[in-house]
Short mmCIF file of C-alpha atoms in Angstrom, two decimals:
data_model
loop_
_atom_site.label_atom_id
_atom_site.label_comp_id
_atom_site.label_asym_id
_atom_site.label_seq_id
_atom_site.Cartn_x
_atom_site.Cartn_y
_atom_site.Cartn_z
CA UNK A 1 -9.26 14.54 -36.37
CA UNK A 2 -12.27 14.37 -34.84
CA UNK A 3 -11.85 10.82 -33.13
CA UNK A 4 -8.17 12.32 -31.79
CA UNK A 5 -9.71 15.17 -30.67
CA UNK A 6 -12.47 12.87 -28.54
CA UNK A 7 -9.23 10.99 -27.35
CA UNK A 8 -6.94 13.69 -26.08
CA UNK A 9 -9.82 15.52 -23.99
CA UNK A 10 -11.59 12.80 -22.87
CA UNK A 11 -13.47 13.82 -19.77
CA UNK A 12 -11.74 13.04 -15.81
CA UNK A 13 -14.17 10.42 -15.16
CA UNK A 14 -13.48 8.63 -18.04
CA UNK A 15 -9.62 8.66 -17.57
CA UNK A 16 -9.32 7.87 -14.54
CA UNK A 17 -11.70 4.99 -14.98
CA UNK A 18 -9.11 4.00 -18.34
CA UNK A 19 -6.28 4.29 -15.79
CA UNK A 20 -7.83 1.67 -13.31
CA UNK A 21 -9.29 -0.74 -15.92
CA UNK A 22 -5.37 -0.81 -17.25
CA UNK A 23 -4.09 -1.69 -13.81
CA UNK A 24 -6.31 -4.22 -13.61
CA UNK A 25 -5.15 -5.89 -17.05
CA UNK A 26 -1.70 -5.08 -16.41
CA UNK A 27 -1.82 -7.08 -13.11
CA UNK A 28 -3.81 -10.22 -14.27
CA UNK A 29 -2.05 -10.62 -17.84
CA UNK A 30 1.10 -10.93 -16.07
CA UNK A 31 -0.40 -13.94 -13.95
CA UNK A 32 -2.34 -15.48 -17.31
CA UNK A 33 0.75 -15.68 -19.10
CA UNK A 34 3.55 -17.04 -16.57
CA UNK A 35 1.19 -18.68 -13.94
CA UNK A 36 1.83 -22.64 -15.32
CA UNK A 37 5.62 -21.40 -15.44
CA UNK A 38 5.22 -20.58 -12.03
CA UNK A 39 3.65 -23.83 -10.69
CA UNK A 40 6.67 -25.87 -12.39
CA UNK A 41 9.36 -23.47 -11.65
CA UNK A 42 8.18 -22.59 -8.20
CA UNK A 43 5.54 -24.89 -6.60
CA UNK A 44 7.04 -28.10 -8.42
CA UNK A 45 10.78 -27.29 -8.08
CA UNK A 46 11.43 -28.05 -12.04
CA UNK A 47 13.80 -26.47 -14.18
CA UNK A 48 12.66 -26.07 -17.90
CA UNK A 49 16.14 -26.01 -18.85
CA UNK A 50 17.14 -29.63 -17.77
CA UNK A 51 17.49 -32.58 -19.95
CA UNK A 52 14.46 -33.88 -20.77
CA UNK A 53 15.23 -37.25 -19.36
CA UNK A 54 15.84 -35.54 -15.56
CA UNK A 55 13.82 -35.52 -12.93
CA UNK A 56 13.83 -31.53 -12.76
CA UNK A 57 12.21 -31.62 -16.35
CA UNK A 58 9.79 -34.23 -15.40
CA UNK A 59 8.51 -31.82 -12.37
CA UNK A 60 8.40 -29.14 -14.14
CA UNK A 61 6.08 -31.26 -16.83
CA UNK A 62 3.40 -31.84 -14.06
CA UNK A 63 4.02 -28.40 -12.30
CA UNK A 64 2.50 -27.16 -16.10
CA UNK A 65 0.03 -30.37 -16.43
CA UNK A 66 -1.68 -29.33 -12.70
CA UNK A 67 -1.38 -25.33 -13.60
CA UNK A 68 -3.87 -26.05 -16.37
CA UNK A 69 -6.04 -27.28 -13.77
CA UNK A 70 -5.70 -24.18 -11.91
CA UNK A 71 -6.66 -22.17 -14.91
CA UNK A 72 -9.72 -24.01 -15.04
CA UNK A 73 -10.77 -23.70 -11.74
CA UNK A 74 -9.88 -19.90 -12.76
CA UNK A 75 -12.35 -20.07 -15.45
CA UNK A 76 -15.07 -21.88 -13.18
CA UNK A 77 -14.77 -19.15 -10.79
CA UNK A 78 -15.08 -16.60 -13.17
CA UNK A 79 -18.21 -18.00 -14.73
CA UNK A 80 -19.85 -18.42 -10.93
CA UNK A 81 -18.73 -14.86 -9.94
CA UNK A 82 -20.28 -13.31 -13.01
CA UNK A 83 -23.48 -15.21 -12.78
CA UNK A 84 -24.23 -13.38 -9.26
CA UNK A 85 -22.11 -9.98 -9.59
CA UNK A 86 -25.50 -8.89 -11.07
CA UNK A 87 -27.01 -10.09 -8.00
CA UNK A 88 -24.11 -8.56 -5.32
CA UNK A 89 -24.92 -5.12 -7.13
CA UNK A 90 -27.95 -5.03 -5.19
CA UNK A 91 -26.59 -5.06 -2.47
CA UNK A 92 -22.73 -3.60 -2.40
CA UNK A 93 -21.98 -0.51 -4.64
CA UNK A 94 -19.67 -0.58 -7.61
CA UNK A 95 -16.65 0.85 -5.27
CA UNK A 96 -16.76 -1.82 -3.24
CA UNK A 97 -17.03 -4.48 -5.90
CA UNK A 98 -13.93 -3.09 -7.50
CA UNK A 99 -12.41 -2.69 -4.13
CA UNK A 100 -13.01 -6.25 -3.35
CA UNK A 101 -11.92 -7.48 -6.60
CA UNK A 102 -8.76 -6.05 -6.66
CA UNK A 103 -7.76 -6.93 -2.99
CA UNK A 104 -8.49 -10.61 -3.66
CA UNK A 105 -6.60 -10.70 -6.74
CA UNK A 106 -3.61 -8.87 -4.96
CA UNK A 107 -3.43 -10.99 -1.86
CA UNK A 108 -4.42 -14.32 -4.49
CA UNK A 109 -1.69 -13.54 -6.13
CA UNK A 110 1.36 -12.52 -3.25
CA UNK A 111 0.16 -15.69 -1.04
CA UNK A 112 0.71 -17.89 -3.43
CA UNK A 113 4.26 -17.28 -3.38
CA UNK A 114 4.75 -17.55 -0.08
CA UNK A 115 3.02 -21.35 -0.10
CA UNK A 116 4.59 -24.23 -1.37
CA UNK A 117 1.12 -26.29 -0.77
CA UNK A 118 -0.46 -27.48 -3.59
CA UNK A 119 -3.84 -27.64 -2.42
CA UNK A 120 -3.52 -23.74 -1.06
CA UNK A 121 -1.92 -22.66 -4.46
CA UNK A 122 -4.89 -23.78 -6.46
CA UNK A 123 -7.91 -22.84 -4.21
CA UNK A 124 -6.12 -19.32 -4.63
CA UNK A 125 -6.94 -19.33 -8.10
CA UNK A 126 -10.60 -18.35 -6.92
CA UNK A 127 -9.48 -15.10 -6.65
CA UNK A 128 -8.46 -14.96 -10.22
CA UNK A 129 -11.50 -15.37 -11.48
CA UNK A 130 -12.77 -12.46 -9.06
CA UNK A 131 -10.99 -9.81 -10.72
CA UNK A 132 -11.47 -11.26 -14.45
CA UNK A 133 -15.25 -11.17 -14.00
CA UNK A 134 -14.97 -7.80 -13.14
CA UNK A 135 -12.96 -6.42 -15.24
CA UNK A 136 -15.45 -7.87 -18.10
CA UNK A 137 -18.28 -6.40 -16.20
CA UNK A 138 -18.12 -3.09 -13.72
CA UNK A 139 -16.27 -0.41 -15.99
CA UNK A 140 -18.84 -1.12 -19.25
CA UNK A 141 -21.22 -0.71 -16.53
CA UNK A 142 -20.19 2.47 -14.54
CA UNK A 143 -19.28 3.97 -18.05
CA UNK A 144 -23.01 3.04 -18.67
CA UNK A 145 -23.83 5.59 -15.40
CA UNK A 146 -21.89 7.74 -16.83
CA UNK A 147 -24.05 8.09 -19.87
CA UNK A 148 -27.15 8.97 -18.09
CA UNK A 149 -25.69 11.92 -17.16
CA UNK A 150 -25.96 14.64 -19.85
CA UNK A 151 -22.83 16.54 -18.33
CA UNK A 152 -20.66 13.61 -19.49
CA UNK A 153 -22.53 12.89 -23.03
CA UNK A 154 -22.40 15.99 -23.66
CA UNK A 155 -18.70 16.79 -22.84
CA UNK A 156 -16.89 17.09 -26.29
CA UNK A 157 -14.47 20.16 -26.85
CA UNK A 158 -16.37 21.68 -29.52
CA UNK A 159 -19.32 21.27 -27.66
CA UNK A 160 -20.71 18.03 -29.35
CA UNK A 161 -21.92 14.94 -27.53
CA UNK A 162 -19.26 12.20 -26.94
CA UNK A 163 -20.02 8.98 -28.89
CA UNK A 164 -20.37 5.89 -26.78
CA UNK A 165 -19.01 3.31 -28.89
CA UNK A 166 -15.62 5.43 -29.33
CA UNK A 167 -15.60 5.49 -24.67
CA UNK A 168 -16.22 1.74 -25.02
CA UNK A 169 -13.14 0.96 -27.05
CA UNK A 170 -11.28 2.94 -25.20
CA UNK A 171 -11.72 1.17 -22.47
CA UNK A 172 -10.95 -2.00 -24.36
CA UNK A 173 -7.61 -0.60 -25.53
CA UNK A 174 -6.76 -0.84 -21.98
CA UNK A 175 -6.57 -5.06 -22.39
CA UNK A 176 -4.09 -4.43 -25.32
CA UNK A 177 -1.88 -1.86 -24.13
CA UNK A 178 -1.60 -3.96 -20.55
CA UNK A 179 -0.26 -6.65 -23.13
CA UNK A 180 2.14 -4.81 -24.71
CA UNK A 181 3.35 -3.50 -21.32
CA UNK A 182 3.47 -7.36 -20.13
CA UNK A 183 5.10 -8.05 -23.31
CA UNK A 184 8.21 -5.64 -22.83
CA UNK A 185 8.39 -5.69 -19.04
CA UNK A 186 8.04 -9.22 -17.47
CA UNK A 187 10.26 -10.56 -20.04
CA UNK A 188 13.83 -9.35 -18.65
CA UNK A 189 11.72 -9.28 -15.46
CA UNK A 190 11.49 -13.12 -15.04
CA UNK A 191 15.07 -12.96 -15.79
CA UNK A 192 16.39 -10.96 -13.32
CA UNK A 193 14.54 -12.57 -10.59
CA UNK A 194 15.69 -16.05 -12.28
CA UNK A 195 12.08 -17.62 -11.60
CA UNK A 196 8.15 -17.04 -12.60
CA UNK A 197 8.00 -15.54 -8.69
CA UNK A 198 9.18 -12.24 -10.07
CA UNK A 199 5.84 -12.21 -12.09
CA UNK A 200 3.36 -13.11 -9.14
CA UNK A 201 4.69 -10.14 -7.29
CA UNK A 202 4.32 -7.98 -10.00
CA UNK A 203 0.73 -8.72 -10.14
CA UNK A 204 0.53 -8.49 -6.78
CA UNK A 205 1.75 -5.07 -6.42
CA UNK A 206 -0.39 -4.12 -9.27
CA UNK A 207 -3.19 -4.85 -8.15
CA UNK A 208 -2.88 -3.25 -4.71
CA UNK A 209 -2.04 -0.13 -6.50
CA UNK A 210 -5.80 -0.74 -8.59
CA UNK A 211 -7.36 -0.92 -5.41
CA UNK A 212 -5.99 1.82 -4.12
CA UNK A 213 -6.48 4.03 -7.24
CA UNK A 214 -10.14 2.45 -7.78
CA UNK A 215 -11.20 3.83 -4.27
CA UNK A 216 -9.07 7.52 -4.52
CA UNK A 217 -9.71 7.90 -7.60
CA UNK A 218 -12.34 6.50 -10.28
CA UNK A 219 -15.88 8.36 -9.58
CA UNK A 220 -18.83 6.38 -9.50
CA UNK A 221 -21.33 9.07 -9.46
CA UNK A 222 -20.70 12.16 -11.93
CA UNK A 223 -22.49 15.76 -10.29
CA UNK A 224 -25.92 16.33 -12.14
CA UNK A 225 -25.44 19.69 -14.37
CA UNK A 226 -26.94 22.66 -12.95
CA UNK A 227 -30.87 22.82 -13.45
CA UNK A 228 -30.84 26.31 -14.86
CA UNK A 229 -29.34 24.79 -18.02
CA UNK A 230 -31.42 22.32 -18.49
CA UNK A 231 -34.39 24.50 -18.54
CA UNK A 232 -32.40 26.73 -21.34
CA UNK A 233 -32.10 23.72 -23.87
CA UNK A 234 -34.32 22.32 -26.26
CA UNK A 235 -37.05 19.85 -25.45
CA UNK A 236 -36.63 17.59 -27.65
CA UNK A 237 -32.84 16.62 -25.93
CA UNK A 238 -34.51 15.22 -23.55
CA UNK A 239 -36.89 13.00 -24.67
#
């Protein structure tokens, strides 16, 4: 009851940051799981469907065979970005990190459908790695912030202090839910549109919508409580 209870009235900061970190799952899930679809189907002009012994299945073999490579240069860029995000923070706040992350991903993502150059497709995948590095990173870190402020820790609705490990999963449920969502959605999606562009525009849109919400809406700096209460409580809360 108590771990419900913690759910349902979690504080604003905390949802809203929830709501962004799922947009930002929801948008790059999409590309993880139909992006080597996509370079067959759309960059290689292959059809999954052919004969095996066709030419349209044999492109659509090496459109999957070079989106591998993409996902590696993904996963390089990921690895570089996080080794100096710690570094960027120094200089650029948290907002802009996110807001960066999110419009790279978002225009990553939408020109790569409007390219049909191999070269351009994969240095796009840069990008990727971008937003993956911070979604791994910046929300454990603002919800972090948030913790050194005693108006947040000590926001429960009976009056109790919220438990940090329960705000960090809840944040990770945002990875899972964005997969169910993916799951359901993109599915009949990809159908509709008849190709894996369907997907990249998805993300696209997505993620324009995180950076939009990220700078609106997710606060990065919670008021300090009023100094007339501190005073009133005990000392030993804050040593």
């Amino acid at each position: 009851r108590h771990l419900c209870v913690t759910i349902c009235h979690m504080p604003k900061a905390l949802r809203n940051l929830c709501v962004n970190h799922f947009l930002g799952w929801l948008s790059f899930e999409g590309l993880l799981l139909f992006y080597t679809d996509f370079m067959g189907e759309v960059v290689f002009q292959g059809d999954p469907k052919a004969p095996h012994t066709s030419e349209e299945y044999q492109k659509y073999n090496s459109g999957v065979t070079v989106g591998c490579w993409g996902m590696c240069i993904y996963a390089f860029s990921a690895a570089f970005y996080s080794a100096i995000l710690e570094k960027l923070e120094e200089y650029l706040s948290i907002r802009t990190l996110y807001f960066i992350a999110y419009l790279a991903f978002g225009l990553g993502t939408g020109l790569a459908t409007l390219s049909r150059n191999l070269y351009v497709v994969l240095s796009l995948c840069i990008t990727y790695g971008i937003l993956f590095s911070t979604l791994c990173t910046l929300p454990y870190s603002l919800l972090c912030d948030y913790y050194q402020n005693k108006k947040f820790a000590g926001s429960g609705a009976d009056g109790t202090r919220r438990g940090m490990g329960v705000d960090i999963s809840l944040l990770s449920c945002q990875y899972f839910l964005a997969q169910i969502l993916v799951s359901l959605v993109l599915g009949p999606l990809t159908s509709a549109v008849g190709s894996a562009n369907g997907v990249m525009y998805f993300s696209s849109l997505v993620s324009f919508l995180g950076c939009l919400y990220s700078s609106l809406f997710v606060i990065y700096e919670i008021p300090p409580s009023d100094a007339a209460e501190e005073e009133h409580r005990p000392l030993l809360l804050n040593v």
